Amino acid sequence: MTTRSKITGTGMCVPDNVVTNHDLAKLMDTSDEWIQKRTGIVERRWITEGETPSGLAETATLQALEQAGLEASDIDCILLATLSAEHEFPGTAFFLQRRLDFGEIPCVDLRAQCSGFLYALTFADALVCAGRYERVLVVGCEVHSTGLEMADRGRDVSVLFGDGAGAVVVEANRDENDPAGLLDIRLHADGQHAERLWVEVPASGVHPTRITKEMIDEGRAFPTMQGRFVFKHAVRRMPEVLLEVLSAASLKLDDIDLFLFHQANLRINEYVAKQLEIPAERLLSNIHKFGNCSAASIPLLLAEASREGRLERGQLVSMTAFGSGFTWASAVVRW
Ligand SMILES: CC(C)(COP(=O)(O)OP(=O)(O)OC[C@H]1O[C@@H](n2cnc3c(N)ncnc32)[C@H](O)[C@@H]1OP(=O)(O)O)[C@@H](O)C(=O)NCCC(=O)NCCS
């Protein structure tokens, strides 16, 4: 009997606190016009005191469980993708696990940056299809705002990122009459460009102390990016991997009902959509209101699409991401 991994629930959470481009222009030398023109971002959500990554993940998880008709105690394993963990260690997954009645199930953080959700989905699929676990919770969760440089020096990066969490429940589907499931997924990475988009410290390989006041003053604890270089690679790798996975699944672009792209920059996504001739009505977007939420971007899109009634059982859904590492990935799912 074939086992497929089926997404049975989606959930999302963004902080209530809306930060507009005009708000940012009070903190650094930027403007609403510059940000909208280059990125498509109008506003993003940033946490306020008392909110945490695991708190956002908890709300998203509860929604996903409810949609799947499950309790936390039904989940066998938690995979949480993040580049902005709640603490240096242990991972955010552990802080999420203790918030709900999961029991002593395994949990782990995965670090594949903006492709993290698709990496985690791959591992969830492998665990489910191998018969290891029946139900895996996959979460993408980021709090960027507390790690951004709110000054002119960091403005190219700080205007891009938002906070949020998205969660899905992945379950084993052995029903021969139910075609829903992950059809194929492809992951890639190229560590040669690791420093082009990174946060250098704290770094265990920096001897003798992984973080000092000097390093903070030098801006080495904030994300830095070679924006044009990243842009060029994103617009090449995203179509490449999207076509690769469609070909592996013997599908054509025209077969796909909905395209979900990682939300790094609206211009990247418009460029890729144009190259592939994807019509605007089949491409989902939320970057204008949430910014780049890294590993949370794709599960946020999924949860929103589900709530808006845009996801129907039987549809074909394509998800594609590119990010730091570099990493890039694409999945195709029969919903
Ligand atoms: C970040 C990005 C929007 C910058 O756009 P760009 O057209 O490449 O702009 P540049 O970096 O060349 O900078 C152009 C000018 O704007 C300035 N600038 C940078 N950030 C600015 C900001 N927030 N507000 C106003 N001006 C800014 C630069 O200093 C530069 O000024 P100069 O011409 O006087 O030197 C773009 O490179 C990008 O989106 N890259 C990919 C980002 C990404 O996807 N990251 C995440 C991947 S997961």
mmCIF file of C-alpha atoms and ligand atoms in Angstrom:
data_model
loop_
_atom_site.group_PDB
_atom_site.id
_atom_site.type_symbol
_atom_site.label_atom_id
_atom_site.label_comp_id
_atom_site.label_asym_id
_atom_site.label_seq_id
_atom_site.Cartn_x
_atom_site.Cartn_y
_atom_site.Cartn_z
ATOM 1 C CA MET A 1 0.000 0.000 0.000
ATOM 2 C CA THR A 2 1.362 3.429 -0.950
ATOM 3 C CA THR A 3 1.649 6.057 1.756
ATOM 4 C CA ARG A 4 1.481 9.703 0.817
ATOM 5 C CA SER A 5 1.976 12.625 3.166
ATOM 6 C CA LYS A 6 -1.052 14.872 3.204
ATOM 7 C CA ILE A 7 -1.352 18.334 4.705
ATOM 8 C CA THR A 8 -4.512 18.170 6.806
ATOM 9 C CA GLY A 9 -4.301 21.459 8.690
ATOM 10 C CA THR A 10 -2.787 24.904 8.319
ATOM 11 C CA GLY A 11 -2.397 27.737 10.810
ATOM 12 C CA MET A 12 -0.781 31.146 11.069
ATOM 13 C CA CYS A 13 0.076 33.898 13.482
ATOM 14 C CA VAL A 14 1.517 37.361 13.004
ATOM 15 C CA PRO A 15 1.910 39.947 15.781
ATOM 16 C CA ASP A 16 -0.777 42.640 16.012
ATOM 17 C CA ASN A 17 1.829 45.399 15.868
ATOM 18 C CA VAL A 18 1.879 46.883 12.349
ATOM 19 C CA VAL A 19 5.086 48.700 11.343
ATOM 20 C CA THR A 20 4.705 50.789 8.199
ATOM 21 C CA ASN A 21 7.433 52.045 5.891
ATOM 22 C CA HIS A 22 6.714 55.513 7.274
ATOM 23 C CA ASP A 23 7.456 54.197 10.791
ATOM 24 C CA LEU A 24 10.828 52.922 9.543
ATOM 25 C CA ALA A 25 11.633 56.265 7.944
ATOM 26 C CA LYS A 26 11.644 57.695 11.483
ATOM 27 C CA LEU A 27 14.322 55.199 12.544
ATOM 28 C CA MET A 28 16.636 55.273 9.507
ATOM 29 C CA ASP A 29 17.279 57.120 6.282
ATOM 30 C CA THR A 30 14.690 55.452 4.066
ATOM 31 C CA SER A 31 11.306 56.208 2.524
ATOM 32 C CA ASP A 32 8.013 54.527 1.760
ATOM 33 C CA GLU A 33 8.630 55.197 -1.916
ATOM 34 C CA TRP A 34 12.083 53.504 -1.942
ATOM 35 C CA ILE A 35 10.865 50.433 -0.077
ATOM 36 C CA GLN A 36 7.690 49.959 -2.131
ATOM 37 C CA LYS A 37 9.421 50.501 -5.442
ATOM 38 C CA ARG A 38 12.274 48.058 -4.754
ATOM 39 C CA THR A 39 10.448 45.404 -2.726
ATOM 40 C CA GLY A 40 6.651 45.802 -2.831
ATOM 41 C CA ILE A 41 6.560 45.934 0.976
ATOM 42 C CA VAL A 42 4.113 48.423 2.529
ATOM 43 C CA GLU A 43 4.118 47.196 6.118
ATOM 44 C CA ARG A 44 5.221 44.273 8.274
ATOM 45 C CA ARG A 45 4.381 42.924 11.729
ATOM 46 C CA TRP A 46 6.916 43.109 14.542
ATOM 47 C CA ILE A 47 6.517 41.666 18.021
ATOM 48 C CA THR A 48 6.081 43.809 21.095
ATOM 49 C CA GLU A 49 7.347 43.050 24.581
ATOM 50 C CA GLY A 50 6.099 39.729 25.905
ATOM 51 C CA GLU A 51 5.716 38.064 22.506
ATOM 52 C CA THR A 52 8.117 35.266 21.543
ATOM 53 C CA PRO A 53 8.736 32.959 18.554
ATOM 54 C CA SER A 54 7.288 29.960 20.387
ATOM 55 C CA GLY A 55 4.224 32.021 21.308
ATOM 56 C CA LEU A 56 3.583 32.813 17.636
ATOM 57 C CA ALA A 57 4.244 29.161 16.755
ATOM 58 C CA GLU A 58 1.792 28.004 19.440
ATOM 59 C CA THR A 59 -1.072 30.056 17.988
ATOM 60 C CA ALA A 60 -0.307 28.846 14.449
ATOM 61 C CA THR A 61 -0.101 25.251 15.705
ATOM 62 C CA LEU A 62 -3.440 25.406 17.524
ATOM 63 C CA GLN A 63 -5.123 26.582 14.312
ATOM 64 C CA ALA A 64 -3.464 23.833 12.257
ATOM 65 C CA LEU A 65 -4.481 21.184 14.806
ATOM 66 C CA GLU A 66 -8.052 22.451 14.867
ATOM 67 C CA GLN A 67 -8.304 22.354 11.079
ATOM 68 C CA ALA A 68 -6.916 18.813 11.086
ATOM 69 C CA GLY A 69 -9.359 17.801 13.837
ATOM 70 C CA LEU A 70 -6.486 16.750 16.102
ATOM 71 C CA GLU A 71 -5.107 17.431 19.574
ATOM 72 C CA ALA A 72 -1.465 18.168 20.367
ATOM 73 C CA SER A 73 -1.246 14.671 21.896
ATOM 74 C CA ASP A 74 -1.960 13.162 18.438
ATOM 75 C CA ILE A 75 1.304 14.581 16.990
ATOM 76 C CA ASP A 76 4.327 12.247 16.826
ATOM 77 C CA CYS A 77 7.124 14.717 16.030
ATOM 78 C CA ILE A 78 7.750 18.478 15.649
ATOM 79 C CA LEU A 79 10.010 19.909 12.920
ATOM 80 C CA LEU A 80 10.461 23.665 13.260
ATOM 81 C CA ALA A 81 12.273 25.682 10.600
ATOM 82 C CA THR A 82 13.822 28.953 11.734
ATOM 83 C CA LEU A 83 16.835 31.219 11.344
ATOM 84 C CA SER A 84 15.886 33.278 14.391
ATOM 85 C CA ALA A 85 15.714 30.797 17.240
ATOM 86 C CA GLU A 86 14.229 31.851 20.553
ATOM 87 C CA HIS A 87 17.587 31.181 22.275
ATOM 88 C CA GLU A 88 21.057 30.050 21.163
ATOM 89 C CA PHE A 89 20.072 26.580 22.372
ATOM 90 C CA PRO A 90 17.912 24.590 22.728
ATOM 91 C CA GLY A 91 15.853 25.227 19.622
ATOM 92 C CA THR A 92 12.495 27.019 19.436
ATOM 93 C CA ALA A 93 10.838 23.609 18.900
ATOM 94 C CA PHE A 94 11.446 22.751 22.548
ATOM 95 C CA PHE A 95 9.831 25.958 23.769
ATOM 96 C CA LEU A 96 6.852 25.199 21.536
ATOM 97 C CA GLN A 97 6.643 21.598 22.724
ATOM 98 C CA ARG A 98 6.347 22.562 26.374
ATOM 99 C CA ARG A 99 3.508 25.030 25.695
ATOM 100 C CA LEU A 100 1.024 22.366 24.568
ATOM 101 C CA ASP A 101 0.124 18.842 25.613
ATOM 102 C CA PHE A 102 2.374 17.088 23.080
ATOM 103 C CA GLY A 103 3.928 14.666 25.551
ATOM 104 C CA GLU A 104 7.576 13.689 25.250
ATOM 105 C CA ILE A 105 7.657 13.583 21.457
ATOM 106 C CA PRO A 106 10.860 14.385 19.551
ATOM 107 C CA CYS A 107 11.289 17.916 18.336
ATOM 108 C CA VAL A 108 14.040 19.700 16.479
ATOM 109 C CA ASP A 109 14.874 23.002 14.801
ATOM 110 C CA LEU A 110 15.994 22.955 11.178
ATOM 111 C CA ARG A 111 18.201 25.710 9.843
ATOM 112 C CA ALA A 112 17.784 26.181 6.119
ATOM 113 C CA GLN A 113 16.771 29.850 6.260
ATOM 114 C CA CYS A 114 14.155 30.993 3.746
ATOM 115 C CA SER A 115 13.903 27.488 2.238
ATOM 116 C CA GLY A 116 13.518 26.038 5.744
ATOM 117 C CA PHE A 117 9.837 25.186 5.509
ATOM 118 C CA LEU A 118 10.341 23.150 2.324
ATOM 119 C CA TYR A 119 13.354 21.403 3.860
ATOM 120 C CA ALA A 120 11.271 20.535 6.931
ATOM 121 C CA LEU A 121 8.402 19.358 4.725
ATOM 122 C CA THR A 122 10.813 17.015 2.922
ATOM 123 C CA PHE A 123 11.919 15.452 6.201
ATOM 124 C CA ALA A 124 8.304 15.198 7.422
ATOM 125 C CA ASP A 125 7.377 13.448 4.174
ATOM 126 C CA ALA A 126 10.290 11.023 4.499
ATOM 127 C CA LEU A 127 9.373 10.178 8.106
ATOM 128 C CA VAL A 128 5.705 9.657 7.259
ATOM 129 C CA CYS A 129 6.311 7.649 4.081
ATOM 130 C CA ALA A 130 8.869 5.452 5.839
ATOM 131 C CA GLY A 131 6.216 4.601 8.424
ATOM 132 C CA ARG A 132 8.241 6.133 11.253
ATOM 133 C CA TYR A 133 5.545 8.615 12.284
ATOM 134 C CA GLU A 134 1.856 9.057 11.410
ATOM 135 C CA ARG A 135 1.520 12.774 12.096
ATOM 136 C CA VAL A 136 4.253 15.384 11.974
ATOM 137 C CA LEU A 137 3.844 19.051 12.849
ATOM 138 C CA VAL A 138 5.876 21.291 10.524
ATOM 139 C CA VAL A 139 6.344 24.897 11.618
ATOM 140 C CA GLY A 140 8.079 27.887 10.038
ATOM 141 C CA CYS A 141 8.664 30.550 12.649
ATOM 142 C CA GLU A 142 10.656 33.777 12.669
ATOM 143 C CA VAL A 143 11.156 36.791 14.866
ATOM 144 C CA HIS A 144 13.510 38.972 12.860
ATOM 145 C CA SER A 145 12.657 42.322 14.379
ATOM 146 C CA THR A 146 14.745 41.952 17.538
ATOM 147 C CA GLY A 147 17.854 41.232 15.431
ATOM 148 C CA LEU A 148 17.727 44.046 12.887
ATOM 149 C CA GLU A 149 19.880 47.153 12.928
ATOM 150 C CA MET A 150 17.507 50.090 13.266
ATOM 151 C CA ALA A 151 19.919 52.610 11.775
ATOM 152 C CA ASP A 152 21.178 53.812 8.403
ATOM 153 C CA ARG A 153 23.905 51.150 8.335
ATOM 154 C CA GLY A 154 21.381 48.287 8.323
ATOM 155 C CA ARG A 155 18.658 49.900 6.247
ATOM 156 C CA ASP A 156 19.044 47.703 3.154
ATOM 157 C CA VAL A 157 18.197 44.618 5.240
ATOM 158 C CA SER A 158 16.066 45.962 8.090
ATOM 159 C CA VAL A 159 13.263 47.218 5.859
ATOM 160 C CA LEU A 160 12.749 43.751 4.368
ATOM 161 C CA PHE A 161 11.929 41.504 7.299
ATOM 162 C CA GLY A 162 8.810 40.719 9.316
ATOM 163 C CA ASP A 163 7.845 38.403 12.180
ATOM 164 C CA GLY A 164 5.377 35.544 11.933
ATOM 165 C CA ALA A 165 4.719 31.813 12.169
ATOM 166 C CA GLY A 166 2.928 29.283 10.005
ATOM 167 C CA ALA A 167 2.221 25.651 10.808
ATOM 168 C CA VAL A 168 0.946 22.584 8.984
ATOM 169 C CA VAL A 169 0.007 19.096 10.082
ATOM 170 C CA VAL A 170 1.384 16.386 7.792
ATOM 171 C CA GLU A 171 -0.409 13.035 8.059
ATOM 172 C CA ALA A 172 0.008 9.625 6.478
ATOM 173 C CA ASN A 173 -2.587 9.096 3.753
ATOM 174 C CA ARG A 174 -3.085 5.446 2.739
ATOM 175 C CA ASP A 175 -6.548 5.894 1.219
ATOM 176 C CA GLU A 176 -6.356 4.744 -2.390
ATOM 177 C CA ASN A 177 -9.408 6.874 -3.184
ATOM 178 C CA ASP A 178 -7.775 10.047 -1.826
ATOM 179 C CA PRO A 179 -5.039 11.360 -4.152
ATOM 180 C CA ALA A 180 -4.004 14.168 -1.777
ATOM 181 C CA GLY A 181 -0.349 14.324 -0.856
ATOM 182 C CA LEU A 182 3.106 15.592 -1.623
ATOM 183 C CA LEU A 183 3.849 14.578 -5.219
ATOM 184 C CA ASP A 184 7.494 15.575 -5.318
ATOM 185 C CA ILE A 185 9.972 17.943 -3.739
ATOM 186 C CA ARG A 186 13.525 19.006 -4.623
ATOM 187 C CA LEU A 187 16.091 20.663 -2.368
ATOM 188 C CA HIS A 188 19.389 22.307 -3.264
ATOM 189 C CA ALA A 189 22.132 24.262 -1.539
ATOM 190 C CA ASP A 190 25.378 26.032 -2.373
ATOM 191 C CA GLY A 191 27.452 26.915 0.676
ATOM 192 C CA GLN A 192 29.948 28.843 -1.452
ATOM 193 C CA HIS A 193 27.807 31.937 -1.029
ATOM 194 C CA ALA A 194 27.153 31.583 2.709
ATOM 195 C CA GLU A 195 28.619 34.999 3.546
ATOM 196 C CA ARG A 196 26.567 36.859 0.935
ATOM 197 C CA LEU A 197 23.537 36.808 3.239
ATOM 198 C CA TRP A 198 24.314 36.015 6.855
ATOM 199 C CA VAL A 199 24.662 36.982 10.487
ATOM 200 C CA GLU A 200 28.326 36.491 11.342
ATOM 201 C CA VAL A 201 28.240 36.383 15.141
ATOM 202 C CA PRO A 202 27.746 34.953 17.748
ATOM 203 C CA ALA A 203 30.012 32.357 16.125
ATOM 204 C CA SER A 204 31.466 29.351 17.911
ATOM 205 C CA GLY A 205 34.367 29.355 15.463
ATOM 206 C CA VAL A 206 35.447 32.862 16.469
ATOM 207 C CA HIS A 207 38.191 32.314 19.018
ATOM 208 C CA PRO A 208 38.372 32.855 21.949
ATOM 209 C CA THR A 209 34.953 34.463 22.453
ATOM 210 C CA ARG A 210 32.058 34.095 20.092
ATOM 211 C CA ILE A 211 30.630 37.560 20.738
ATOM 212 C CA THR A 212 32.133 40.741 22.153
ATOM 213 C CA LYS A 213 30.982 44.314 22.516
ATOM 214 C CA GLU A 214 33.380 45.297 19.688
ATOM 215 C CA MET A 215 31.731 42.822 17.328
ATOM 216 C CA ILE A 216 28.316 44.232 18.181
ATOM 217 C CA ASP A 217 29.563 47.797 17.640
ATOM 218 C CA GLU A 218 30.994 46.767 14.263
ATOM 219 C CA GLY A 219 27.543 45.490 13.205
ATOM 220 C CA ARG A 220 28.673 41.886 12.909
ATOM 221 C CA ALA A 221 25.724 40.587 14.954
ATOM 222 C CA PHE A 222 23.243 42.036 12.457
ATOM 223 C CA PRO A 223 22.266 40.447 9.151
ATOM 224 C CA THR A 224 24.197 41.671 6.129
ATOM 225 C CA MET A 225 23.408 40.990 2.505
ATOM 226 C CA GLN A 226 24.794 41.624 -0.947
ATOM 227 C CA GLY A 227 21.352 42.434 -2.279
ATOM 228 C CA ARG A 228 22.023 42.452 -6.016
ATOM 229 C CA PHE A 229 23.989 39.212 -5.865
ATOM 230 C CA VAL A 230 21.174 37.535 -3.923
ATOM 231 C CA PHE A 231 18.574 38.905 -6.334
ATOM 232 C CA LYS A 232 20.427 37.529 -9.368
ATOM 233 C CA HIS A 233 20.722 34.057 -7.890
ATOM 234 C CA ALA A 234 17.102 33.989 -6.681
ATOM 235 C CA VAL A 235 15.681 34.778 -10.114
ATOM 236 C CA ARG A 236 17.826 32.031 -11.649
ATOM 237 C CA ARG A 237 17.389 29.279 -9.053
ATOM 238 C CA MET A 238 13.653 29.620 -8.391
ATOM 239 C CA PRO A 239 12.471 28.889 -11.942
ATOM 240 C CA GLU A 240 15.154 26.214 -12.308
ATOM 241 C CA VAL A 241 14.017 24.197 -9.286
ATOM 242 C CA LEU A 242 10.319 24.812 -9.955
ATOM 243 C CA LEU A 243 10.663 23.327 -13.442
ATOM 244 C CA GLU A 244 12.821 20.507 -12.085
ATOM 245 C CA VAL A 245 10.163 19.349 -9.628
ATOM 246 C CA LEU A 246 7.338 19.685 -12.151
ATOM 247 C CA SER A 247 9.280 17.593 -14.617
ATOM 248 C CA ALA A 248 9.959 14.960 -11.926
ATOM 249 C CA ALA A 249 6.220 14.834 -11.228
ATOM 250 C CA SER A 250 5.393 14.747 -14.983
ATOM 251 C CA LEU A 251 3.461 18.003 -14.701
ATOM 252 C CA LYS A 252 3.389 21.216 -16.728
ATOM 253 C CA LEU A 253 3.161 24.804 -15.531
ATOM 254 C CA ASP A 254 -0.368 24.973 -16.902
ATOM 255 C CA ASP A 255 -1.444 22.097 -14.631
ATOM 256 C CA ILE A 256 -0.733 24.102 -11.483
ATOM 257 C CA ASP A 257 -3.655 25.879 -9.822
ATOM 258 C CA LEU A 258 -1.708 27.950 -7.308
ATOM 259 C CA PHE A 259 1.905 29.082 -7.091
ATOM 260 C CA LEU A 260 3.352 30.027 -3.713
ATOM 261 C CA PHE A 261 6.754 31.701 -3.834
ATOM 262 C CA HIS A 262 8.884 32.635 -0.866
ATOM 263 C CA GLN A 263 8.156 36.276 -0.056
ATOM 264 C CA ALA A 264 11.617 37.903 -0.199
ATOM 265 C CA ASN A 265 10.902 40.656 -2.647
ATOM 266 C CA LEU A 266 7.863 41.225 -4.855
ATOM 267 C CA ARG A 267 10.198 42.189 -7.709
ATOM 268 C CA ILE A 268 11.936 38.786 -7.542
ATOM 269 C CA ASN A 269 8.576 37.016 -7.686
ATOM 270 C CA GLU A 270 7.249 39.198 -10.505
ATOM 271 C CA TYR A 271 10.434 38.553 -12.469
ATOM 272 C CA VAL A 272 10.173 34.774 -11.999
ATOM 273 C CA ALA A 273 6.442 34.765 -12.804
ATOM 274 C CA LYS A 274 7.116 36.711 -15.986
ATOM 275 C CA GLN A 275 9.895 34.358 -17.062
ATOM 276 C CA LEU A 276 7.580 31.373 -16.594
ATOM 277 C CA GLU A 277 4.469 33.171 -17.883
ATOM 278 C CA ILE A 278 2.551 32.487 -14.678
ATOM 279 C CA PRO A 279 -0.623 34.590 -14.627
ATOM 280 C CA ALA A 280 -0.974 36.953 -11.670
ATOM 281 C CA GLU A 281 -4.215 35.347 -10.474
ATOM 282 C CA ARG A 282 -2.441 32.033 -9.860
ATOM 283 C CA LEU A 283 0.409 33.580 -7.839
ATOM 284 C CA LEU A 284 -0.232 34.281 -4.158
ATOM 285 C CA SER A 285 1.441 37.155 -2.371
ATOM 286 C CA ASN A 286 1.444 38.623 1.131
ATOM 287 C CA ILE A 287 4.765 40.455 1.184
ATOM 288 C CA HIS A 288 3.045 43.862 1.004
ATOM 289 C CA LYS A 289 1.603 43.351 4.500
ATOM 290 C CA PHE A 290 4.039 40.916 6.193
ATOM 291 C CA GLY A 291 7.454 41.543 4.579
ATOM 292 C CA ASN A 292 9.913 38.661 4.356
ATOM 293 C CA CYS A 293 9.148 36.171 7.136
ATOM 294 C CA SER A 294 11.814 33.669 5.943
ATOM 295 C CA ALA A 295 10.824 30.105 6.923
ATOM 296 C CA ALA A 296 7.330 31.303 7.861
ATOM 297 C CA SER A 297 6.511 32.915 4.505
ATOM 298 C CA ILE A 298 5.246 29.833 2.661
ATOM 299 C CA PRO A 299 3.196 28.336 5.536
ATOM 300 C CA LEU A 300 1.709 31.809 6.118
ATOM 301 C CA LEU A 301 0.638 31.879 2.464
ATOM 302 C CA LEU A 302 -0.830 28.378 2.768
ATOM 303 C CA ALA A 303 -2.815 29.253 5.879
ATOM 304 C CA GLU A 304 -4.099 32.495 4.374
ATOM 305 C CA ALA A 305 -5.093 30.737 1.143
ATOM 306 C CA SER A 306 -6.948 28.113 3.148
ATOM 307 C CA ARG A 307 -8.818 30.726 5.188
ATOM 308 C CA GLU A 308 -9.712 32.689 2.071
ATOM 309 C CA GLY A 309 -11.133 29.566 0.428
ATOM 310 C CA ARG A 310 -8.472 29.561 -2.282
ATOM 311 C CA LEU A 311 -7.270 26.043 -1.540
ATOM 312 C CA GLU A 312 -9.578 23.282 -2.650
ATOM 313 C CA ARG A 313 -9.024 19.561 -2.353
ATOM 314 C CA GLY A 314 -7.809 18.161 -5.664
ATOM 315 C CA GLN A 315 -5.933 21.303 -6.698
ATOM 316 C CA LEU A 316 -2.250 21.238 -7.595
ATOM 317 C CA VAL A 317 -0.149 23.612 -5.495
ATOM 318 C CA SER A 318 3.443 24.564 -6.238
ATOM 319 C CA MET A 319 5.724 26.021 -3.534
ATOM 320 C CA THR A 320 9.186 27.454 -4.268
ATOM 321 C CA ALA A 321 11.797 29.174 -2.108
ATOM 322 C CA PHE A 322 15.266 30.674 -2.206
ATOM 323 C CA GLY A 323 17.363 31.936 0.671
ATOM 324 C CA SER A 324 20.544 32.252 2.635
ATOM 325 C CA GLY A 325 22.956 29.349 2.457
ATOM 326 C CA PHE A 326 22.322 29.617 -0.436
ATOM 327 C CA THR A 327 19.367 27.245 -0.383
ATOM 328 C CA TRP A 328 16.588 26.717 -2.883
ATOM 329 C CA ALA A 329 13.724 24.253 -3.064
ATOM 330 C CA SER A 330 10.429 23.489 -4.726
ATOM 331 C CA ALA A 331 7.521 21.175 -3.934
ATOM 332 C CA VAL A 332 4.352 20.175 -5.730
ATOM 333 C CA VAL A 333 1.369 18.994 -3.741
ATOM 334 C CA ARG A 334 -1.997 17.535 -4.683
ATOM 335 C CA TRP A 335 -4.146 19.362 -2.147
HETATM 336 C C1 LIG B 1 17.722 44.794 -1.117
HETATM 337 C C2 LIG B 1 17.302 45.298 -2.486
HETATM 338 C C3 LIG B 1 15.832 45.651 -2.446
HETATM 339 C C4 LIG B 1 18.114 46.524 -2.807
HETATM 340 O O1 LIG B 1 17.770 47.004 -4.084
HETATM 341 P P1 LIG B 1 18.910 47.420 -5.128
HETATM 342 O O2 LIG B 1 18.219 47.972 -6.297
HETATM 343 O O3 LIG B 1 19.772 46.215 -5.328
HETATM 344 O O4 LIG B 1 19.623 48.561 -4.363
HETATM 345 P P2 LIG B 1 21.170 48.732 -3.984
HETATM 346 O O5 LIG B 1 21.511 47.783 -2.878
HETATM 347 O O6 LIG B 1 21.982 48.648 -5.221
HETATM 348 O O7 LIG B 1 21.137 50.185 -3.445
HETATM 349 C C5 LIG B 1 20.721 51.265 -4.240
HETATM 350 C C6 LIG B 1 20.826 52.523 -3.404
HETATM 351 O O8 LIG B 1 19.790 52.528 -2.416
HETATM 352 C C7 LIG B 1 20.363 52.731 -1.132
HETATM 353 N N1 LIG B 1 19.558 52.008 -0.136
HETATM 354 C C8 LIG B 1 19.752 50.771 0.359
HETATM 355 N N2 LIG B 1 18.780 50.494 1.247
HETATM 356 C C9 LIG B 1 17.973 51.566 1.309
HETATM 357 C C10 LIG B 1 16.814 51.867 2.031
HETATM 358 N N3 LIG B 1 16.242 51.012 2.882
HETATM 359 N N4 LIG B 1 16.227 53.068 1.818
HETATM 360 C C11 LIG B 1 16.742 53.972 0.963
HETATM 361 N N5 LIG B 1 17.869 53.733 0.249
HETATM 362 C C12 LIG B 1 18.465 52.537 0.417
HETATM 363 C C13 LIG B 1 21.760 52.203 -1.254
HETATM 364 O O9 LIG B 1 22.594 52.780 -0.276
HETATM 365 C C14 LIG B 1 22.139 52.643 -2.653
HETATM 366 O O10 LIG B 1 22.485 53.973 -2.614
HETATM 367 P P3 LIG B 1 23.660 54.546 -3.576
HETATM 368 O O11 LIG B 1 23.141 54.343 -4.980
HETATM 369 O O12 LIG B 1 23.754 55.965 -3.173
HETATM 370 O O13 LIG B 1 24.868 53.736 -3.280
HETATM 371 C C15 LIG B 1 17.536 44.244 -3.582
HETATM 372 O O14 LIG B 1 18.901 44.088 -3.849
HETATM 373 C C16 LIG B 1 16.977 42.893 -3.217
HETATM 374 O O15 LIG B 1 15.789 42.721 -3.040
HETATM 375 N N6 LIG B 1 17.833 41.860 -3.136
HETATM 376 C C17 LIG B 1 17.403 40.535 -2.766
HETATM 377 C C18 LIG B 1 17.008 40.554 -1.347
HETATM 378 C C19 LIG B 1 16.486 39.264 -0.875
HETATM 379 O O16 LIG B 1 15.761 38.648 -1.564
HETATM 380 N N7 LIG B 1 16.857 38.889 0.318
HETATM 381 C C20 LIG B 1 16.362 37.769 0.981
HETATM 382 C C21 LIG B 1 16.584 36.513 0.234
HETATM 383 S S1 LIG B 1 15.793 35.259 1.091
#
